[in-house]
Amino acid sequence: MRLHKTIMAATIAVAAAIATGSCTDDIAFGNSFLEKAPGGSTTKDSVFSSAEYTEQFLTGIYTRQYYGIPYRSSSSAPLSASYWQGKFDALTDIYHLHFPNSSIYQSYYTETFTASSSNSIYGFDTENVWELVRAAWLLIENVGGVPGLSDDDKTRYAAEAKCLIASSYFNLFKFYGGLPIVKASFSGTDEGYWLPRATVDSTVCFMTGLLDEAAEVLPWAYTGTEAQSETGRWTRAGAMALKCKILQFAASPLFNSDTPYYGGTTEAETQQLVWYGSYRPELWQQCLDACEEFFAALSANGYYEMVMPAGNTTEDYRYAFRYGYVNQASPEVLHSVRVSTSTHDSKYSAYTLMGDNERYAYTPTQEYIEMFPWRDGTPFDWERDSIAGRLDTMFVKGDTVVGLQDLQNRVLTRDPRLYETARINGVPQVTEWSSGKCSGDIFETWVGGTTALNQSKTETGVYATGYANNKYYVGSCYDRQSPQWDVIRMSDMYLTYAEALLQADGNFTSAIEYIDLVRSRVGLKGIVECNPDKQLTTNKDSLLEELLRERACELGFENERYFDLVRYKRADVFSKQLHGLRIYRLVRNEETGEWERSETKWTDGDKKTDSEDPTAAGFYEPSHFDYEKFELTAPVRQAWTNGFDPKWYLFPFPQTEINKGYGLVQNPGW
């Protein structure tokens, strides 16, 4: 069977010039580049007629990479770039999307999405994957004959193209399983390229094989002056790290199990298109081997490292965590993609986007907030800490000083990553980019507060759960930078290595060591010391659960939670009713002396009107609250009421593509 031309036959002009991921800025590519070719021709002969044109063509291929933050309103590819679709983590237990017009809200939460729907949040044929793949093969096939291009550059460009193919395949693989394997460019009508859908094993081998070939010739990293112009290109380090991630996914229970996830009778299962056919322990060993090869190469070549704090304050920890993932100069980022466009303000993706617009109402759930431990690393436990009277200081504590309105000696009492991930009641809103220090007016997320108003009471808006997202919301001090999307970073690699150590040979000691390394970046004590009741040195399931929780705290809003739950087939988590937290400000009744709920603002309320009367109710910064967990209902996810249908572990191929008869076999249940 053949791949239909509507999927694979992209034009040679691979890059649209509008707001797509790019490794370099201010470079012409796509149709606007091809207009410069001799005679206006758009044939591959003209594209590969010079070193300059070839480099620009490669840059155009880079623009087809997946960029993980929705940043535009559009119905054109890639659909995942549109805020009308939705981010994958909003399907998990850590975020709930409160934007009623999004596909996640309308089609995924309600489970009305089908193989015939056109609004997939990551479509088989709507993400420019096949356009990228064909263009990359065109480059690989033709780069050897480009005049004026050095042999080293020819080899490097081809290797980068192989990484681009492998990474794009991996994006689809995580949603669909085994894929048609394309090993050359073609028009879409050549009988020699009638290819069926491949098995999981063949797809994995195809991706890792490309990465192995690329890693043999790519530079380890771009440093010094090269880093300014070349950051964003695939490197040996990136290729080796991506191989680890592919093997981690492949070795996980979704594909690597004695039983397929849907029952075993569908065509996709019997042909091993969605699993390996049995549990294969050697798959975890392969993942471990790849991790050890990566870290051995890191030891030999250096450069990449997790950003560590300069001191031991919460400000130091917050700064190191934020710098590590968002700064383009971060040595922690192994591969990144960023938006580059002349028609779109680049700050939109990191500042306006994550502000107060309902389209970005990715509200952290109460379940997520409780994953973050106390400041010393001991776990937060609502029932235990409520009995101990610690809830009023579960985010912030400080001293009330006579005559001074704001809390003095303010201390943030939880894992510093919490405050970088969510906007939290009582925390000053302005965080200095260069230091991590916070100042200014506090977030008032209580019911009626200045910041959140009544959003948690009505379960609407960006504070619908009582919290708002803070990841990638880097503020006006960084708003003129092109925000990058991290494909892989070092903290993820340490946690991936820890998982492989645990799964491949039960090496609890080393797994714990790497988990603790990630925790140490934000000042948390060791995971065993902080959880003496969980038998983490001997109980594999318990340590794995802590590892997955740690990944959620470290990698929130980076898609990793979604894929972690999918690859471990966590129906229990997908079907769990989620909650928000309504916080009520308490004000002392001057007549009775009793504390009473008050739905009043402070910064824009009694702080200003009573500023000259320290005895007036509400003069001092609120520090007494009532807390009320509530079930999320806007909307209710069908999985919460009907249970999780395992067909959702993988997405359906579009029915229109199935009907074309070129070899796609539909995923189970669809």
XYZ file of C-alpha atoms in Angstrom:
670
model
C 0.000 0.000 0.000
C 1.193 3.549 -0.534
C 1.217 6.703 1.518
C -1.335 9.008 -0.028
C -0.040 12.128 -1.696
C -2.197 14.398 0.461
C -0.193 13.348 3.511
C 3.322 13.193 2.209
C 3.639 15.224 -0.972
C 4.650 18.558 0.519
C 5.957 21.293 -1.714
C 9.679 21.884 -1.883
C 9.045 25.242 -0.228
C 8.764 23.605 3.176
C 8.510 26.581 5.479
C 5.713 29.039 5.853
C 7.079 32.350 7.071
C 4.436 32.869 9.706
C 5.130 32.249 13.411
C 6.690 28.826 13.505
C 9.534 27.315 15.489
C 12.974 28.330 14.231
C 16.583 27.825 15.232
C 17.675 31.233 13.984
C 16.089 34.665 13.666
C 15.809 37.122 10.778
C 16.479 34.665 7.985
C 14.437 34.301 4.831
C 12.971 30.902 4.185
C 10.056 29.142 2.566
C 8.350 30.830 -0.361
C 9.936 34.201 0.342
C 13.367 32.585 0.159
C 12.597 30.685 -3.011
C 11.576 33.870 -4.772
C 15.273 34.761 -4.600
C 16.308 31.639 -6.479
C 17.664 32.142 -10.035
C 14.834 32.854 -12.436
C 12.247 32.527 -9.671
C 12.296 28.744 -10.030
C 11.169 26.632 -7.086
C 12.703 23.355 -8.180
C 15.064 21.372 -6.014
C 17.822 22.109 -8.525
C 17.624 25.784 -7.653
C 17.271 25.155 -3.936
C 20.425 23.076 -3.846
C 22.360 25.270 -6.251
C 24.233 27.158 -3.528
C 25.365 26.846 0.067
C 23.267 29.868 1.038
C 20.041 28.497 -0.404
C 20.663 25.089 1.165
C 21.242 26.560 4.609
C 18.038 28.561 4.320
C 16.193 25.451 3.192
C 17.413 23.634 6.317
C 16.295 26.559 8.429
C 12.892 26.221 6.818
C 12.737 22.581 7.881
C 13.479 23.622 11.459
C 10.416 25.860 11.370
C 8.229 22.754 11.184
C 9.218 21.594 14.657
C 6.600 21.354 17.377
C 6.405 24.402 19.662
C 4.597 23.597 22.886
C 2.971 26.877 23.929
C -0.222 27.820 22.073
C 0.354 31.304 20.745
C -2.047 32.116 17.926
C -5.609 32.010 16.643
C -5.599 29.918 13.489
C -7.205 26.940 11.820
C -4.141 26.202 9.688
C -1.344 23.780 10.465
C 0.021 23.291 13.002
C -3.234 23.158 14.936
C -1.382 22.614 18.207
C -0.116 26.205 17.957
C -3.663 27.528 18.293
C -5.157 28.306 21.679
C -8.473 27.001 20.319
C -7.113 23.460 20.776
C -5.379 23.036 24.156
C -2.253 21.727 25.851
C -1.914 18.058 26.683
C -1.263 18.538 30.414
C -4.808 19.897 30.679
C -5.970 16.292 30.222
C -4.175 15.229 33.405
C -4.601 15.723 37.140
C -2.373 18.793 37.340
C -4.309 21.277 35.163
C -7.906 21.833 34.160
C -8.604 24.074 31.157
C -11.403 26.556 31.814
C -11.677 27.928 28.283
C -15.109 26.786 27.016
C -14.276 27.350 23.353
C -11.239 25.068 23.300
C -11.224 21.585 21.805
C -10.085 20.078 25.099
C -13.089 21.600 26.875
C -15.654 20.830 24.171
C -14.470 17.529 22.715
C -11.966 15.836 25.008
C -13.463 16.452 28.443
C -16.860 15.462 27.053
C -15.348 12.541 25.092
C -17.269 13.509 21.972
C -14.065 13.524 19.940
C -14.022 10.798 17.266
C -11.869 9.645 14.385
C -13.978 11.894 12.162
C -13.410 15.035 14.240
C -11.272 17.770 12.721
C -10.048 19.414 15.924
C -7.405 17.022 17.224
C -5.009 18.636 19.681
C -2.208 16.780 17.893
C -3.386 15.510 14.559
C -1.710 12.895 12.410
C -1.978 15.186 9.390
C -2.293 18.678 10.913
C 1.123 19.280 12.510
C 3.414 19.644 9.482
C 5.155 16.387 10.364
C 4.993 14.858 6.923
C 5.975 18.110 5.238
C 9.027 18.192 7.496
C 9.874 14.549 6.831
C 9.762 14.912 3.060
C 11.783 18.115 3.090
C 14.387 16.555 5.373
C 14.801 13.589 3.046
C 15.111 15.951 0.104
C 17.976 17.662 1.874
C 19.653 14.381 2.806
C 19.397 13.158 -0.793
C 20.681 16.357 -2.395
C 23.051 18.041 0.034
C 26.052 16.063 -1.222
C 25.986 17.881 -4.544
C 25.662 21.450 -3.278
C 28.516 23.579 -4.692
C 30.409 25.761 -2.260
C 29.287 23.814 0.815
C 32.082 22.182 2.797
C 32.086 18.440 3.327
C 31.753 19.012 7.070
C 28.661 21.149 6.575
C 27.162 18.643 4.159
C 27.577 15.901 6.746
C 26.261 18.085 9.557
C 23.208 19.308 7.646
C 22.224 15.737 6.795
C 22.663 14.684 10.412
C 20.502 17.573 11.625
C 17.832 16.550 9.114
C 17.878 13.017 10.549
C 17.315 14.420 14.042
C 14.434 16.514 12.746
C 12.827 13.415 11.239
C 13.324 11.352 14.395
C 11.971 14.045 16.726
C 8.906 14.621 14.540
C 8.237 10.886 14.398
C 8.534 10.709 18.173
C 5.908 13.427 18.574
C 3.449 11.322 16.573
C 4.585 8.030 18.096
C 3.580 9.154 21.596
C 0.028 9.759 20.381
C -0.451 7.026 17.772
C 2.027 4.169 18.268
C 3.541 2.484 15.211
C 3.722 4.692 12.117
C 4.339 4.392 8.368
C 8.108 4.567 7.937
C 9.317 6.904 5.220
C 12.959 6.473 4.232
C 13.181 8.774 1.226
C 11.426 11.652 -0.508
C 8.779 10.831 -3.075
C 5.884 12.424 -4.859
C 3.189 10.364 -3.213
C 2.334 8.438 -6.352
C 5.393 6.209 -6.744
C 4.338 2.574 -6.419
C 7.659 1.796 -4.723
C 6.584 3.738 -1.680
C 3.324 2.063 -0.832
C 4.018 1.597 2.888
C 1.768 0.155 5.588
C 1.783 1.179 9.198
C 4.860 -0.282 10.957
C 5.059 -2.079 14.284
C 6.035 -0.323 17.498
C 9.386 -2.110 17.403
C 10.144 -1.080 13.813
C 9.137 2.523 14.486
C 11.379 2.730 17.531
C 14.318 1.200 15.671
C 13.796 3.649 12.800
C 13.888 6.677 15.123
C 16.835 5.542 17.227
C 18.740 4.435 14.137
C 18.538 7.925 12.676
C 19.705 9.414 15.966
C 22.643 7.017 16.199
C 23.756 8.004 12.708
C 23.415 11.690 13.522
C 25.248 11.414 16.851
C 28.310 10.022 15.120
C 28.969 13.285 13.262
C 27.219 16.156 15.056
C 29.126 18.489 17.393
C 28.473 17.842 21.075
C 27.323 21.406 21.739
C 27.567 24.952 20.444
C 29.468 27.170 22.848
C 31.014 30.633 22.956
C 30.220 32.892 20.022
C 28.753 29.968 18.065
C 26.044 29.569 20.672
C 24.552 32.946 19.763
C 23.861 31.920 16.171
C 23.581 28.138 16.371
C 21.552 27.502 19.527
C 18.475 25.576 18.493
C 20.269 23.293 16.046
C 20.346 19.630 16.842
C 23.593 18.464 18.449
C 25.137 15.169 19.453
C 24.002 15.783 23.021
C 20.441 16.445 21.879
C 20.395 13.360 19.657
C 21.673 11.103 22.450
C 19.222 12.564 24.944
C 16.274 12.143 22.572
C 17.228 8.505 22.104
C 16.947 8.039 25.876
C 13.482 9.593 25.851
C 12.302 7.404 22.971
C 13.533 4.240 24.681
C 11.975 5.340 27.983
C 8.584 5.659 26.299
C 8.966 2.392 24.411
C 9.972 0.450 27.540
C 7.000 1.727 29.569
C 3.934 -0.430 30.258
C 1.796 1.123 27.503
C 3.803 -0.762 24.879
C 5.928 -3.092 27.013
C 3.545 -5.423 28.837
C 2.278 -8.971 28.888
C -1.152 -7.639 27.933
C -2.056 -4.915 25.413
C -3.835 -1.906 26.817
C -7.169 -2.524 25.082
C -7.714 -6.265 25.372
C -5.766 -7.902 22.580
C -8.318 -8.672 19.887
C -8.098 -5.647 17.607
C -6.102 -5.671 14.373
C -3.691 -3.041 15.678
C -2.916 -5.228 18.684
C -2.544 -8.529 16.840
C -0.171 -6.867 14.365
C 1.826 -5.320 17.256
C 1.219 -1.804 16.032
C 0.437 -0.601 19.568
C 2.617 -2.845 21.754
C 5.553 -5.249 21.622
C 3.494 -8.414 22.001
C 4.892 -9.256 25.453
C 6.873 -7.778 28.295
C 10.531 -7.393 27.319
C 12.846 -6.502 30.214
C 15.646 -5.815 27.763
C 13.823 -2.672 26.663
C 14.476 -1.037 30.023
C 18.069 -2.192 29.768
C 18.336 -0.500 26.377
C 17.021 2.693 27.914
C 19.514 2.404 30.765
C 22.368 1.746 28.332
C 21.427 4.845 26.334
C 21.310 6.937 29.506
C 24.710 5.685 30.591
C 26.136 6.441 27.151
C 24.728 9.953 27.355
C 26.119 10.650 30.816
C 29.492 9.150 29.877
C 29.624 11.509 26.899
C 28.573 14.368 29.159
C 31.405 13.545 31.537
C 33.870 13.543 28.642
C 32.598 16.671 26.865
C 31.028 18.814 29.579
C 29.063 22.015 28.909
C 25.531 20.851 29.734
C 24.568 20.988 33.390
C 21.567 21.619 35.554
C 21.479 25.232 36.683
C 22.192 25.276 40.422
C 21.477 28.090 42.892
C 24.133 30.592 43.907
C 22.921 30.558 47.515
C 20.467 28.860 49.851
C 17.526 31.242 49.868
C 14.134 30.690 48.275
C 15.003 33.509 45.887
C 18.157 31.665 44.817
C 16.224 28.440 44.293
C 13.452 30.123 42.308
C 15.919 31.922 40.081
C 17.908 28.766 39.324
C 14.764 26.806 38.492
C 13.400 29.520 36.187
C 16.705 30.306 34.503
C 17.191 26.597 33.862
C 14.131 26.160 31.688
C 13.375 29.534 30.125
C 16.635 31.342 29.448
C 18.112 30.834 25.994
C 21.602 30.882 27.485
C 20.791 28.112 29.954
C 23.315 25.234 29.891
C 20.501 22.989 31.077
C 18.610 22.937 27.782
C 19.688 20.143 25.443
C 17.350 21.112 22.642
C 14.826 23.906 22.300
C 12.459 25.436 19.770
C 11.293 29.019 19.725
C 8.904 31.245 17.840
C 10.501 33.598 15.354
C 8.420 35.877 13.192
C 8.368 39.395 11.854
C 4.588 39.659 12.054
C 4.016 38.555 15.626
C 5.350 40.111 18.812
C 7.581 37.447 20.314
C 6.723 38.445 23.866
C 3.127 37.316 23.257
C 4.004 33.720 23.916
C 5.544 34.310 27.322
C 3.794 37.320 28.752
C 0.464 38.318 27.233
C -0.301 34.659 26.604
C 0.082 33.617 30.221
C -1.646 36.684 31.627
C -5.330 37.025 32.452
C -6.811 35.969 29.129
C -9.392 33.204 29.491
C -7.916 31.441 26.461
C -4.994 30.518 28.716
C -6.993 29.465 31.755
C -4.792 26.448 32.472
C -5.661 26.385 36.135
C -3.544 24.256 38.496
C -5.644 21.790 40.425
C -5.626 21.322 44.184
C -4.241 17.844 43.565
C -1.272 19.406 41.807
C -0.651 22.001 44.499
C -0.549 19.258 47.120
C 2.157 17.417 45.183
C 4.639 20.139 46.124
C 6.254 19.382 49.496
C 7.030 21.749 52.327
C 10.100 23.927 52.047
C 12.335 21.300 53.673
C 11.096 18.535 51.365
C 8.695 16.762 53.705
C 5.413 15.926 51.982
C 2.388 18.163 52.263
C -0.586 16.286 53.706
C -3.880 18.164 53.893
C -5.452 16.115 56.693
C -2.345 15.891 58.839
C -1.367 19.522 58.318
C -4.928 20.678 58.966
C -4.958 18.924 62.328
C -1.572 20.470 63.101
C -2.949 23.940 62.332
C -0.531 24.576 59.471
C -2.971 25.528 56.728
C -2.739 29.285 57.339
C 0.968 29.044 56.640
C 0.777 26.465 53.851
C 1.959 29.050 51.328
C 3.349 32.024 53.219
C 4.143 33.026 56.771
C 5.374 36.275 58.256
C 5.111 38.745 61.096
C 2.466 41.381 61.613
C 4.209 44.495 62.899
C 2.236 47.364 64.427
C 1.891 50.228 61.969
C 3.234 48.319 58.967
C 0.645 47.045 56.551
C 2.571 44.305 54.751
C 3.798 41.135 56.408
C 7.365 41.430 57.633
C 9.999 38.705 57.382
C 7.862 36.976 54.777
C 8.779 33.330 54.186
C 7.497 31.130 51.354
C 6.855 27.850 53.108
C 6.660 25.323 50.268
C 8.846 23.861 47.529
C 10.159 26.910 45.613
C 9.017 25.342 42.345
C 5.424 25.797 43.476
C 5.700 29.578 43.270
C 7.294 29.361 39.842
C 4.540 27.041 38.635
C 1.402 28.634 40.111
C 0.329 32.082 41.233
C -0.285 31.654 44.930
C -2.284 33.605 47.496
C -0.158 35.978 49.587
C 2.935 35.895 47.374
C 4.220 39.230 45.990
C 3.482 39.436 42.297
C 6.678 40.977 40.912
C 9.662 38.645 40.621
C 12.962 40.198 39.571
C 14.388 38.314 36.619
C 17.997 38.747 37.690
C 17.628 37.672 41.319
C 14.418 35.785 41.978
C 13.373 38.303 44.642
C 9.683 39.062 44.769
C 8.057 42.323 45.735
C 5.021 44.498 45.165
C 1.362 43.775 45.702
C 0.438 40.235 46.675
C -1.652 37.790 44.697
C -5.105 37.966 46.277
C -6.680 34.721 45.179
C -9.268 34.561 47.924
C -12.922 34.931 46.942
C -13.393 38.636 46.205
C -9.668 39.395 46.292
C -8.095 42.051 44.085
C -6.333 39.576 41.797
C -8.806 36.755 41.342
C -12.085 38.484 42.185
C -14.828 35.807 42.291
C -13.299 33.457 39.735
C -12.908 30.511 42.115
C -16.460 31.023 43.365
C -17.856 30.827 39.833
C -15.156 28.464 38.516
C -14.326 30.702 35.595
C -11.248 32.472 34.306
C -7.547 31.958 34.915
C -8.054 31.646 38.699
C -10.984 29.234 38.408
C -9.398 26.707 40.775
C -8.093 29.326 43.201
C -4.728 29.276 41.430
C -3.418 30.518 38.090
C -0.642 29.128 35.965
C 2.776 30.752 36.418
C 4.941 28.479 34.240
C 6.304 30.395 31.258
C 4.720 33.545 32.669
C 8.071 35.270 32.953
C 6.903 38.850 33.271
C 7.639 42.120 31.537
C 11.327 42.030 32.482
C 11.795 39.245 29.922
C 9.051 40.187 27.490
C 11.309 41.106 24.567
C 12.952 37.712 24.360
C 11.716 34.995 22.043
C 10.542 32.383 24.546
C 11.897 28.926 23.907
C 10.117 25.618 24.199
C 12.339 23.025 25.866
C 12.304 19.700 24.055
C 14.722 18.127 26.570
C 16.595 19.563 29.542
C 19.010 18.178 32.071
C 16.661 17.812 35.033
C 14.452 15.628 32.845
C 17.488 13.556 31.897
C 18.428 12.943 35.531
C 14.894 11.790 36.307
C 14.812 9.650 33.155
C 18.096 8.058 34.224
C 16.704 7.445 37.716
C 13.679 5.696 36.220
C 15.834 3.499 33.978
C 18.057 2.543 36.918
C 15.032 1.544 38.948
C 13.244 -0.332 36.169
C 16.198 -2.073 34.506
C 18.071 -3.492 37.475
C 16.352 -2.302 40.635
C 19.184 0.071 41.535
C 17.365 1.989 44.269
C 20.496 3.698 45.560
C 21.516 5.333 42.291
C 17.919 6.159 41.329
C 17.461 7.976 44.628
C 20.752 9.804 44.114
C 19.565 11.363 40.858
C 16.119 12.204 42.208
C 17.817 13.955 45.135
C 20.071 15.862 42.753
C 17.027 17.431 41.114
C 15.476 18.157 44.514
C 18.682 19.761 45.778
C 18.441 22.484 43.117
C 15.529 23.961 45.086
C 16.840 23.197 48.565
C 14.796 20.091 49.385
C 16.216 17.390 51.628
C 16.643 13.850 50.367
C 13.539 11.967 49.343
C 14.201 9.025 51.692
C 14.841 11.258 54.687
C 11.638 13.187 54.001
C 9.456 10.081 53.536
C 10.519 7.622 56.280
C 7.185 5.776 56.142
C 7.282 4.907 52.412
C 10.099 2.321 52.324
C 11.647 4.033 49.317
C 14.859 2.009 49.475
C 13.039 -1.310 49.011
C 9.537 -0.670 47.654
C 9.772 -0.191 43.884
C 6.170 0.932 43.391
C 6.474 3.488 46.153
C 9.698 4.966 44.785
C 8.273 5.033 41.259
C 5.239 6.943 42.522
C 7.508 9.508 44.175
C 9.550 9.758 41.001
C 6.444 10.486 38.914
C 5.334 13.097 41.463
C 8.793 14.671 41.326
C 8.579 14.797 37.529
C 5.227 16.589 37.800
C 6.687 19.235 40.123
C 9.784 19.721 38.007
C 8.264 19.505 34.519
C 4.748 20.924 34.866
C 3.238 22.534 31.756
C 5.907 20.821 29.625
C 3.664 17.911 28.478
C 5.614 15.374 30.524
C 2.833 14.662 33.039
C 0.455 13.695 30.247
C 2.869 11.275 28.660
C 3.952 9.880 32.039
C 0.346 8.959 32.829
C -0.195 7.512 29.356
C 2.928 5.372 29.277
C 2.141 3.959 32.744
C -1.520 3.441 31.816
C -2.718 5.404 34.845
C -6.458 5.068 34.391
C -6.783 5.632 38.143
C -5.388 9.146 37.773
C -7.258 10.015 34.580
C -10.558 9.012 36.210
C -9.989 10.802 39.532
C -12.310 13.702 40.362
C -10.247 16.879 40.598
C -10.657 19.861 42.879
C -9.984 23.535 43.322
C -9.588 25.543 46.517
C -11.801 28.423 47.541
C -9.969 30.655 49.943
C -12.017 33.003 52.107
C -10.472 35.994 53.801
C -11.234 36.255 57.520
C -11.758 39.652 59.142
C -12.236 40.125 62.887
C -15.668 41.459 63.852
C -14.971 44.548 65.940
C -18.031 43.961 68.113
C -17.843 40.208 68.783
C -14.132 39.624 68.277
C -14.971 36.650 66.054
C -13.269 35.992 62.739
C -15.755 36.181 59.874
C -15.548 35.588 56.135
C -15.220 38.720 54.052
C -15.302 38.787 50.255
C -13.409 42.066 50.079
C -10.305 43.255 48.301
C -7.235 44.367 50.166
C -4.757 45.993 47.748
C -7.555 47.829 45.956
C -9.763 47.804 49.034
C -9.379 48.485 52.741
C -5.587 48.648 52.560
C -5.957 51.984 50.849
C -9.093 53.361 52.438
C -7.955 52.687 56.013
C -4.244 53.291 55.516
C -3.987 55.863 58.284
C -5.836 53.831 60.919
C -3.848 50.747 62.040
C -6.712 49.714 64.321
C -9.212 49.446 61.479
C -10.307 46.038 60.285
C -8.376 45.108 57.199
C -5.490 47.485 57.727
C -2.955 44.678 58.041
C -2.228 42.242 55.246
C -4.693 39.346 55.508
C -3.168 36.275 57.102
C -6.245 34.405 58.401
C -8.296 32.354 55.964
C -10.908 29.653 55.616
C -10.263 26.948 53.045
C -12.859 24.984 51.140
C -11.994 22.318 48.598
C -14.538 22.025 45.833
C -15.117 19.612 42.971
C -14.398 20.971 39.518
C -17.514 20.997 37.377
C -16.790 23.388 34.505
C -16.922 21.013 32.855
C -17.089 17.591 34.457
C -14.810 15.252 32.556
C -16.598 12.139 31.384
C -13.784 9.984 32.733
C -14.660 11.192 36.251
C -18.203 9.877 36.047
C -17.984 6.994 33.582
C -14.453 5.772 34.198
C -11.487 6.062 31.884
C -11.802 4.323 28.528
C -8.376 2.850 27.657
C -8.851 3.726 23.997
C -7.768 7.241 25.005
C -4.204 6.110 25.684
C -3.639 6.562 21.948
C -5.451 8.921 19.607
C -7.407 7.813 16.524
C -6.013 8.192 13.043
C -8.301 10.462 11.002
C -11.019 8.382 9.395
C -10.396 10.170 6.116
C -6.859 8.794 6.127
C -8.009 5.282 7.029
C -10.446 5.382 4.113
C -7.685 6.168 1.615
C -6.449 2.618 1.954
C -2.703 3.154 1.991
C -2.023 0.951 4.984
C -3.202 2.718 8.129
C -4.807 0.425 10.694
C -6.995 2.230 13.222
C -6.028 2.281 16.890
C -8.049 0.123 19.304
C -11.464 1.364 20.342
C -11.844 3.978 17.661
